[in-house]
Amino acid sequence: MQHSFFQKTDLMQVATSPYSFHMITAELDHWLRDIGAVEGLLTLLVKHTSASLTIQENADPTVRDDLLTILNELAPEDRDYKHNMEGPDDMPAHIKTMLTNSTLSIPVIEGKMDLGTWQGVYLIEHRAHRMNRFIRLFYAGTNE
Amino acid sequence: MQHSFFQKTDLMQVATSPYSFHMITAELDHWLRDIGAVEGLLTLLVKHTSASLTIQENADPTVRDDLLTILNELAPEDRDYKHNMEGPDDMPAHIKTMLTNSTLSIPVIEGKMDLGTWQGVYLIEHRAHRMNRFIRLFYAGTNE
Amino acid sequence: MQHSFFQKTDLMQVATSPYSFHMITAELDHWLRDIGAVEGLLTLLVKHTSASLTIQENADPTVRDDLLTILNELAPEDRDYKHNMEGPDDMPAHIKTMLTNSTLSIPVIEGKMDLGTWQGVYLIEHRAHRMNRFIRLFYAGTNE
């Protein structure tokens, strides 16, 4: 059966902690339920250049500890950067954003993101501060 | 001319070898032909956190050898990780997944992915074992 | 109100400089205006394996200098690669492409990409030469 074309967008806010992974899987599936999504594509865009998105292991918290350690080694704060006027954590935050994702597109099946059992969707805060971060949500597909 | 809205989804299985790139370009274009895709967007989501997706050079196999070497250096197995209960290859596999892609969205033109001449779509197996991996395929666009 | 389904595609050309970030935000929004986009999803695919896409800080040019420095350290030219027949800059360019993005999907709101204030869309040229690069643009959503 051919359903008609439906799309819906919203802005999601996440209050973050310094250097941390914030799982947003449940909030995203809740939003999909609210809008009556059935089958389609959910796209996320984090509207910042010092925070980013990733799909990662959702069970053992030490995985995120190790990921943060590696990101800090790939983009260390204790080196010289040309861009240093916004604090020692700012340029590393841009690098970490470049090496992960600013956007994600996730298929939605039977009203939920079709993630694997061990997958969660995360916003990663790369700054040393608590921040209010905004993520654009965009769904296109069929609805109830 | 305005075509009607069409979307189709499927689950693709890939039997992998340890630490290796698996080109899936032909299988994806075959699936697009099967469903009668004409112009639209193909989105892929690998449903695992220790395997990932990338678009890379499809001609010289030594390119993939060098890419694997670099990934191993960025996420070495012979170091201490907090998350180590699933073997020395597991945490590096999560890191390599974070540094590459869990999802890809590829425009489809005249029934095929619009890749450049030297581009291929790959699933990368980051674990030390043969695995069965699943990729969610989602096409939205026009059809025949 | 339910709009009808609209999609449009085009090929964008970018004349690059060696090792450099090229901001394409204005050209993309111009194209969206030309096609009468209102609300939808813009997907970009760079049709090369030695150039890539990223969303990054659009204000201070030293951010891009530091990003290029880091990319050069992650994929140095002065080491041995198996794949070396296309010059010392070629294999590093493939690595840099793998660590950044070949595709991006960006929500479009009120006719423009819904980027944050400090976000710009960039093509990154990883080769040591001036090149002509092609990006596939694909918009799906509503139109005027």
Short mmCIF file of C-alpha atoms in Angstrom, two decimals:
data_model
loop_
_atom_site.label_atom_id
_atom_site.label_comp_id
_atom_site.label_asym_id
_atom_site.label_seq_id
_atom_site.Cartn_x
_atom_site.Cartn_y
_atom_site.Cartn_z
CA MET A 1 0.00 0.00 0.00
CA GLN A 2 1.19 3.48 -0.92
CA HIS A 3 1.04 5.94 1.98
CA SER A 4 1.06 9.66 1.48
CA PHE A 5 4.15 11.78 2.06
CA PHE A 6 4.59 13.15 5.57
CA GLN A 7 7.38 15.16 7.16
CA LYS A 8 7.84 16.79 10.52
CA THR A 9 10.62 18.77 12.17
CA ASP A 10 11.45 19.94 15.66
CA LEU A 11 14.27 21.36 17.75
CA MET A 12 15.55 19.22 20.64
CA GLN A 13 17.47 20.72 23.54
CA VAL A 14 20.10 18.85 25.56
CA ALA A 15 21.60 20.23 28.77
CA THR A 16 25.10 18.78 28.84
CA SER A 17 27.89 18.06 31.30
CA PRO A 18 31.54 18.79 30.47
CA TYR A 19 33.29 16.17 28.33
CA SER A 20 30.52 13.62 28.26
CA PHE A 21 28.29 11.34 26.22
CA HIS A 22 24.54 12.01 26.51
CA MET A 23 22.32 9.18 25.32
CA ILE A 24 19.26 10.55 23.50
CA THR A 25 17.81 7.30 22.10
CA ALA A 26 14.71 7.25 24.30
CA GLU A 27 13.87 10.93 23.68
CA LEU A 28 14.16 10.41 19.93
CA ASP A 29 11.88 7.35 19.93
CA HIS A 30 9.46 9.27 22.15
CA TRP A 31 9.35 12.10 19.58
CA LEU A 32 8.78 9.60 16.76
CA ARG A 33 5.84 8.15 18.72
CA ASP A 34 4.45 11.64 19.35
CA ILE A 35 4.40 12.53 15.67
CA GLY A 36 2.97 9.15 14.64
CA ALA A 37 5.97 8.08 12.55
CA VAL A 38 5.66 4.63 10.96
CA GLU A 39 8.36 4.04 8.35
CA GLY A 40 10.81 6.66 7.16
CA LEU A 41 14.08 8.44 7.81
CA LEU A 42 15.07 10.44 10.89
CA THR A 43 17.86 12.96 10.34
CA LEU A 44 19.67 14.74 13.20
CA LEU A 45 21.87 17.82 12.93
CA VAL A 46 23.68 19.16 15.99
CA LYS A 47 23.75 22.94 15.54
CA HIS A 48 27.21 23.45 17.08
CA THR A 49 30.85 22.93 16.12
CA SER A 50 32.12 21.86 19.54
CA ALA A 51 29.61 19.06 20.19
CA SER A 52 28.81 16.14 17.94
CA LEU A 53 26.73 13.01 17.34
CA THR A 54 27.61 9.33 17.25
CA ILE A 55 25.99 5.91 17.40
CA GLN A 56 27.81 3.85 20.01
CA GLU A 57 27.64 0.99 22.50
CA ASN A 58 24.80 1.56 24.97
CA ALA A 59 25.54 -0.97 27.72
CA ASP A 60 28.92 -0.65 29.44
CA PRO A 61 29.71 2.95 30.54
CA THR A 62 33.47 2.28 30.45
CA VAL A 63 33.20 2.20 26.64
CA ARG A 64 32.38 5.93 26.72
CA ASP A 65 35.23 6.54 29.18
CA ASP A 66 37.66 4.95 26.75
CA LEU A 67 36.19 6.85 23.80
CA LEU A 68 36.67 10.15 25.66
CA THR A 69 40.27 9.18 26.50
CA ILE A 70 41.03 8.45 22.85
CA LEU A 71 39.38 11.68 21.66
CA ASN A 72 41.55 13.59 24.15
CA GLU A 73 44.66 11.93 22.77
CA LEU A 74 43.70 12.65 19.16
CA ALA A 75 42.99 16.31 20.04
CA PRO A 76 45.03 17.15 23.15
CA GLU A 77 44.45 20.36 25.06
CA ASP A 78 48.09 20.79 26.11
CA ARG A 79 49.53 21.74 22.75
CA ASP A 80 49.77 24.96 20.77
CA TYR A 81 46.90 25.84 18.47
CA LYS A 82 46.60 28.98 16.35
CA HIS A 83 42.96 29.23 17.44
CA ASN A 84 43.22 29.64 21.22
CA MET A 85 41.15 32.70 22.12
CA GLU A 86 38.14 30.71 23.38
CA GLY A 87 40.06 28.59 25.87
CA PRO A 88 42.24 25.45 25.65
CA ASP A 89 39.21 23.16 25.24
CA ASP A 90 37.74 24.95 22.20
CA MET A 91 40.03 23.96 19.32
CA PRO A 92 40.18 20.32 20.53
CA ALA A 93 36.36 20.39 20.56
CA HIS A 94 36.31 21.39 16.87
CA ILE A 95 38.74 18.57 16.02
CA LYS A 96 36.67 16.00 17.90
CA THR A 97 33.57 17.22 16.07
CA MET A 98 35.33 16.80 12.71
CA LEU A 99 36.40 13.23 13.59
CA THR A 100 32.91 12.18 14.68
CA ASN A 101 29.57 13.41 13.18
CA SER A 102 27.51 16.59 12.95
CA THR A 103 24.63 14.79 11.21
CA LEU A 104 23.14 11.28 11.36
CA SER A 105 20.37 9.72 9.25
CA ILE A 106 18.62 6.75 10.83
CA PRO A 107 15.94 4.54 9.21
CA VAL A 108 12.70 4.28 11.18
CA ILE A 109 10.82 0.94 11.09
CA GLU A 110 7.48 0.32 12.81
CA GLY A 111 7.69 3.69 14.51
CA LYS A 112 11.18 3.32 16.06
CA MET A 113 14.76 3.91 14.98
CA ASP A 114 16.01 0.61 13.61
CA LEU A 115 19.13 0.41 15.80
CA GLY A 116 20.96 -2.77 16.72
CA THR A 117 20.57 -4.19 20.23
CA TRP A 118 23.76 -2.54 21.51
CA GLN A 119 23.43 0.77 19.67
CA GLY A 120 22.51 4.07 21.27
CA VAL A 121 22.43 7.58 19.82
CA TYR A 122 24.64 10.05 21.66
CA LEU A 123 25.34 13.74 21.72
CA ILE A 124 28.98 14.24 22.77
CA GLU A 125 29.81 17.41 24.67
CA HIS A 126 33.44 18.28 23.86
CA ARG A 127 33.66 21.53 25.83
CA ALA A 128 34.82 21.85 29.48
CA HIS A 129 31.52 23.54 30.41
CA ARG A 130 27.86 22.75 30.92
CA MET A 131 26.08 23.84 27.75
CA ASN A 132 22.61 23.98 26.23
CA ARG A 133 22.86 22.18 22.91
CA PHE A 134 20.31 22.14 20.11
CA ILE A 135 19.66 19.30 17.70
CA ARG A 136 17.45 19.71 14.63
CA LEU A 137 15.20 16.66 14.17
CA PHE A 138 13.75 15.97 10.74
CA TYR A 139 11.49 13.03 9.92
CA ALA A 140 10.27 12.14 6.43
CA GLY A 141 8.23 9.05 5.65
CA THR A 142 4.82 7.63 6.44
CA ASN A 143 2.67 8.31 9.49
CA GLU A 144 -0.35 6.81 11.19
CA MET B 1 7.05 15.68 -14.00
CA GLN B 2 5.95 14.93 -10.45
CA HIS B 3 6.29 11.25 -9.49
CA SER B 4 4.51 9.72 -6.53
CA PHE B 5 6.29 9.05 -3.25
CA PHE B 6 7.81 5.59 -2.90
CA GLN B 7 9.91 4.03 -0.16
CA LYS B 8 11.27 0.57 0.45
CA THR B 9 13.40 -1.03 3.15
CA ASP B 10 15.29 -4.28 3.60
CA LEU B 11 17.90 -5.94 5.79
CA MET B 12 21.19 -6.92 4.12
CA GLN B 13 23.48 -9.54 5.62
CA VAL B 14 27.27 -9.56 5.17
CA ALA B 15 29.45 -12.49 6.27
CA THR B 16 32.75 -10.87 7.18
CA SER B 17 36.40 -11.80 7.61
CA PRO B 18 38.47 -10.49 10.53
CA TYR B 19 39.82 -6.94 10.12
CA SER B 20 38.71 -6.37 6.56
CA PHE B 21 36.94 -4.17 4.06
CA HIS B 22 33.94 -5.75 2.29
CA MET B 23 32.81 -3.97 -0.86
CA ILE B 24 29.01 -3.98 -1.11
CA THR B 25 28.53 -1.59 -4.06
CA ALA B 26 27.27 -4.23 -6.51
CA GLU B 27 24.81 -5.76 -4.01
CA LEU B 28 23.38 -2.33 -3.25
CA ASP B 29 22.91 -1.43 -6.92
CA HIS B 30 21.36 -4.87 -7.47
CA TRP B 31 18.85 -4.18 -4.68
CA LEU B 32 18.03 -0.78 -6.17
CA ARG B 33 17.36 -2.48 -9.53
CA ASP B 34 15.17 -5.10 -7.83
CA ILE B 35 12.94 -2.50 -6.20
CA GLY B 36 12.72 -0.37 -9.35
CA ALA B 37 14.43 2.70 -7.86
CA VAL B 38 14.82 5.63 -10.26
CA GLU B 39 15.83 8.83 -8.41
CA GLY B 40 16.02 9.15 -4.66
CA LEU B 41 18.11 8.62 -1.56
CA LEU B 42 19.57 5.35 -0.28
CA THR B 43 20.41 5.32 3.43
CA LEU B 44 22.49 2.58 5.08
CA LEU B 45 22.76 1.86 8.80
CA VAL B 46 25.11 -0.85 10.07
CA LYS B 47 23.39 -2.32 13.13
CA HIS B 48 26.58 -2.92 15.15
CA THR B 49 29.10 -0.89 17.13
CA SER B 50 32.21 -2.83 16.13
CA ALA B 51 31.77 -2.65 12.35
CA SER B 52 31.24 0.45 10.24
CA LEU B 53 30.63 1.92 6.80
CA THR B 54 32.78 4.05 4.50
CA ILE B 55 33.01 5.19 0.90
CA GLN B 56 36.55 4.55 -0.30
CA GLU B 57 38.84 3.89 -3.25
CA ASN B 58 37.65 0.80 -5.12
CA ALA B 59 40.61 -0.02 -7.37
CA ASP B 60 43.93 -0.68 -5.60
CA PRO B 61 43.60 -3.17 -2.69
CA THR B 62 46.70 -1.75 -0.98
CA VAL B 63 44.65 1.37 -0.17
CA ARG B 64 42.53 -0.76 2.17
CA ASP B 65 45.68 -2.34 3.65
CA ASP B 66 46.99 1.12 4.52
CA LEU B 67 43.60 2.21 5.89
CA LEU B 68 43.55 -0.84 8.20
CA THR B 69 47.11 -0.08 9.34
CA ILE B 70 46.18 3.50 10.21
CA LEU B 71 43.00 2.43 12.02
CA ASN B 72 45.10 0.02 14.10
CA GLU B 73 47.48 2.81 15.02
CA LEU B 74 44.66 5.19 15.97
CA ALA B 75 43.05 2.47 18.11
CA PRO B 76 45.81 0.03 19.13
CA GLU B 77 44.99 -3.31 20.75
CA ASP B 78 48.12 -3.40 22.92
CA ARG B 79 47.16 -0.71 25.39
CA ASP B 80 45.04 -0.62 28.53
CA TYR B 81 41.34 0.07 28.13
CA LYS B 82 38.76 0.18 30.91
CA HIS B 83 36.42 -1.81 28.68
CA ASN B 84 38.32 -5.07 28.15
CA MET B 85 35.94 -7.89 29.04
CA GLU B 86 35.11 -8.75 25.41
CA GLY B 87 38.69 -9.23 24.25
CA PRO B 88 41.52 -6.92 23.17
CA ASP B 89 39.94 -6.26 19.76
CA ASP B 90 36.57 -5.04 21.08
CA MET B 91 37.30 -1.56 22.45
CA PRO B 92 39.50 -0.69 19.43
CA ALA B 93 36.57 -1.79 17.23
CA HIS B 94 34.28 0.74 18.95
CA ILE B 95 36.86 3.50 18.45
CA LYS B 96 37.29 2.66 14.76
CA THR B 97 33.50 2.74 14.36
CA MET B 98 33.35 6.19 15.97
CA LEU B 99 36.07 7.52 13.63
CA THR B 100 34.37 6.20 10.48
CA ASN B 101 30.56 5.91 9.87
CA SER B 102 27.58 3.98 11.16
CA THR B 103 25.25 5.52 8.56
CA LEU B 104 25.62 6.73 4.97
CA SER B 105 23.10 8.50 2.72
CA ILE B 106 23.77 8.21 -1.00
CA PRO B 107 21.83 9.91 -3.82
CA VAL B 108 20.45 7.53 -6.46
CA ILE B 109 20.34 8.76 -10.07
CA GLU B 110 18.88 6.75 -12.98
CA GLY B 111 18.51 3.72 -10.72
CA LYS B 112 22.10 3.57 -9.38
CA MET B 113 24.05 5.15 -6.54
CA ASP B 114 25.69 8.26 -7.96
CA LEU B 115 29.24 7.39 -6.89
CA GLY B 116 32.40 8.70 -8.49
CA THR B 117 34.43 6.40 -10.74
CA TRP B 118 36.81 5.37 -7.96
CA GLN B 119 34.30 5.18 -5.12
CA GLY B 120 33.04 1.96 -3.58
CA VAL B 121 30.81 1.40 -0.54
CA TYR B 122 32.42 -0.75 2.14
CA LEU B 123 31.46 -2.43 5.37
CA ILE B 124 34.55 -2.56 7.58
CA GLU B 125 34.85 -5.47 10.01
CA HIS B 126 36.84 -4.27 13.01
CA ARG B 127 36.66 -7.45 15.12
CA ALA B 128 39.22 -10.29 15.05
CA HIS B 129 36.47 -12.79 14.17
CA ARG B 130 34.25 -13.81 11.27
CA MET B 131 30.87 -12.22 11.94
CA ASN B 132 27.42 -11.97 10.41
CA ARG B 133 26.68 -8.27 10.07
CA PHE B 134 23.36 -6.63 9.27
CA ILE B 135 22.83 -3.41 7.37
CA ARG B 136 19.44 -1.69 7.21
CA LEU B 137 18.75 -0.41 3.68
CA PHE B 138 16.22 2.37 3.23
CA TYR B 139 15.30 3.91 -0.14
CA ALA B 140 12.99 6.89 -0.59
CA GLY B 141 12.32 8.53 -3.95
CA THR B 142 10.68 7.66 -7.23
CA ASN B 143 10.28 4.23 -8.79
CA GLU B 144 9.41 2.73 -12.16
CA MET C 1 -1.13 21.32 5.47
CA GLN C 2 0.14 18.39 3.45
CA HIS C 3 2.37 19.45 0.56
CA SER C 4 3.13 17.22 -2.38
CA PHE C 5 6.39 15.37 -2.71
CA PHE C 6 9.16 17.21 -4.55
CA GLN C 7 12.75 16.29 -5.24
CA LYS C 8 15.52 17.85 -7.27
CA THR C 9 19.15 16.98 -7.96
CA ASP C 10 22.15 18.73 -9.46
CA LEU C 11 25.91 18.47 -9.78
CA MET C 12 28.00 21.22 -8.17
CA GLN C 13 31.57 21.92 -9.22
CA VAL C 14 34.25 23.31 -6.90
CA ALA C 15 37.66 24.45 -8.17
CA THR C 16 39.98 23.78 -5.24
CA SER C 17 43.36 24.87 -3.93
CA PRO C 18 45.87 22.38 -2.48
CA TYR C 19 45.24 21.32 1.13
CA SER C 20 42.39 23.67 1.87
CA PHE C 21 38.88 24.16 3.20
CA HIS C 22 36.35 25.60 0.71
CA MET C 23 33.19 27.01 2.24
CA ILE C 24 30.16 26.19 0.08
CA THR C 25 27.35 27.31 2.41
CA ALA C 26 26.25 30.30 0.31
CA GLU C 27 26.25 28.33 -2.97
CA LEU C 28 24.14 25.61 -1.38
CA ASP C 29 21.57 28.07 0.00
CA HIS C 30 21.53 29.80 -3.39
CA TRP C 31 20.72 26.48 -5.08
CA LEU C 32 17.95 25.80 -2.56
CA ARG C 33 16.46 29.22 -3.35
CA ASP C 34 16.71 28.54 -7.08
CA ILE C 35 14.75 25.31 -6.85
CA GLY C 36 12.15 26.79 -4.50
CA ALA C 37 12.93 24.50 -1.56
CA VAL C 38 10.84 25.14 1.56
CA GLU C 39 11.21 22.31 4.09
CA GLY C 40 13.09 19.09 3.45
CA LEU C 41 16.45 17.36 3.45
CA LEU C 42 19.55 18.31 1.46
CA THR C 43 22.05 15.50 0.92
CA LEU C 44 25.58 16.06 -0.41
CA LEU C 45 27.94 13.42 -1.78
CA VAL C 46 31.47 14.36 -2.81
CA LYS C 47 32.27 12.10 -5.77
CA HIS C 48 35.96 11.60 -4.89
CA THR C 49 38.05 9.63 -2.40
CA SER C 50 40.72 12.26 -1.79
CA ALA C 51 38.43 15.18 -0.91
CA SER C 52 35.71 15.23 1.72
CA LEU C 53 32.93 17.18 3.42
CA THR C 54 32.55 18.59 6.91
CA ILE C 55 30.47 21.06 8.89
CA GLN C 56 32.83 23.34 10.81
CA GLU C 57 33.38 26.71 12.44
CA ASN C 58 32.81 29.47 9.86
CA ALA C 59 34.31 32.53 11.58
CA ASP C 60 37.98 32.31 12.53
CA PRO C 61 40.20 31.05 9.66
CA THR C 62 42.84 29.77 12.11
CA VAL C 63 40.39 27.00 13.07
CA ARG C 64 40.81 25.55 9.58
CA ASP C 65 44.59 25.96 9.81
CA ASP C 66 44.60 23.89 13.00
CA LEU C 67 42.26 21.29 11.48
CA LEU C 68 44.62 20.88 8.50
CA THR C 69 47.59 20.53 10.87
CA ILE C 70 45.83 17.79 12.82
CA LEU C 71 44.75 15.97 9.65
CA ASN C 72 48.39 16.02 8.49
CA GLU C 73 49.51 14.51 11.77
CA LEU C 74 46.86 11.79 11.66
CA ALA C 75 47.81 10.94 8.07
CA PRO C 76 51.41 12.06 7.55
CA GLU C 77 52.97 12.16 4.09
CA ASP C 78 56.47 11.26 5.28
CA ARG C 79 55.87 7.62 6.12
CA ASP C 80 55.78 4.40 4.10
CA TYR C 81 52.46 3.41 2.57
CA LYS C 82 51.84 0.35 0.40
CA HIS C 83 49.77 2.53 -1.90
CA ASN C 84 52.28 5.10 -3.16
CA MET C 85 52.07 5.13 -6.94
CA GLU C 86 49.97 8.33 -7.11
CA GLY C 87 52.33 10.51 -5.08
CA PRO C 88 53.01 11.01 -1.37
CA ASP C 89 49.84 13.07 -0.87
CA ASP C 90 47.42 10.46 -2.26
CA MET C 91 47.22 7.81 0.48
CA PRO C 92 47.05 10.46 3.23
CA ALA C 93 44.16 12.02 1.27
CA HIS C 94 42.24 8.72 1.39
CA ILE C 95 42.83 8.46 5.16
CA LYS C 96 41.66 12.04 5.75
CA THR C 97 38.55 11.31 3.69
CA MET C 98 37.81 8.22 5.81
CA LEU C 99 38.18 10.23 9.05
CA THR C 100 35.86 13.02 7.89
CA ASN C 101 32.76 12.64 5.61
CA SER C 102 31.93 11.72 2.03
CA THR C 103 28.23 12.47 2.55
CA LEU C 104 26.21 14.93 4.65
CA SER C 105 22.44 15.24 5.12
CA ILE C 106 21.22 18.64 6.29
CA PRO C 107 17.64 19.60 7.21
CA VAL C 108 16.25 22.58 5.28
CA ILE C 109 13.87 24.93 7.13
CA GLU C 110 12.13 27.93 5.52
CA GLY C 111 14.22 27.47 2.38
CA LYS C 112 17.68 27.40 4.01
CA MET C 113 19.93 24.81 5.60
CA ASP C 114 19.20 24.87 9.32
CA LEU C 115 22.80 25.38 10.45
CA GLY C 116 23.89 26.91 13.73
CA THR C 117 25.26 30.46 13.77
CA TRP C 118 28.88 29.30 13.64
CA GLN C 119 28.45 26.39 11.25
CA GLY C 120 29.58 26.36 7.64
CA VAL C 121 29.62 23.54 5.09
CA TYR C 122 33.05 22.83 3.67
CA LEU C 123 34.63 20.74 0.95
CA ILE C 124 38.15 19.81 2.08
CA GLU C 125 40.76 19.34 -0.64
CA HIS C 126 43.29 16.79 0.66
CA ARG C 127 45.51 16.58 -2.44
CA ALA C 128 48.58 18.74 -3.09
CA HIS C 129 47.08 19.98 -6.38
CA ARG C 130 44.37 22.28 -7.69
CA MET C 131 41.46 20.02 -8.64
CA ASN C 132 37.95 20.21 -10.06
CA ARG C 133 35.71 18.46 -7.56
CA PHE C 134 32.12 17.41 -8.05
CA ILE C 135 29.44 17.22 -5.38
CA ARG C 136 26.05 15.60 -6.00
CA LEU C 137 23.25 17.68 -4.49
CA PHE C 138 19.95 16.00 -3.71
CA TYR C 139 16.95 17.76 -2.19
CA ALA C 140 13.73 16.04 -1.12
CA GLY C 141 10.87 17.81 0.62
CA THR C 142 8.35 20.52 -0.11
CA ASN C 143 8.68 23.39 -2.57
CA GLU C 144 6.96 26.67 -3.31
#
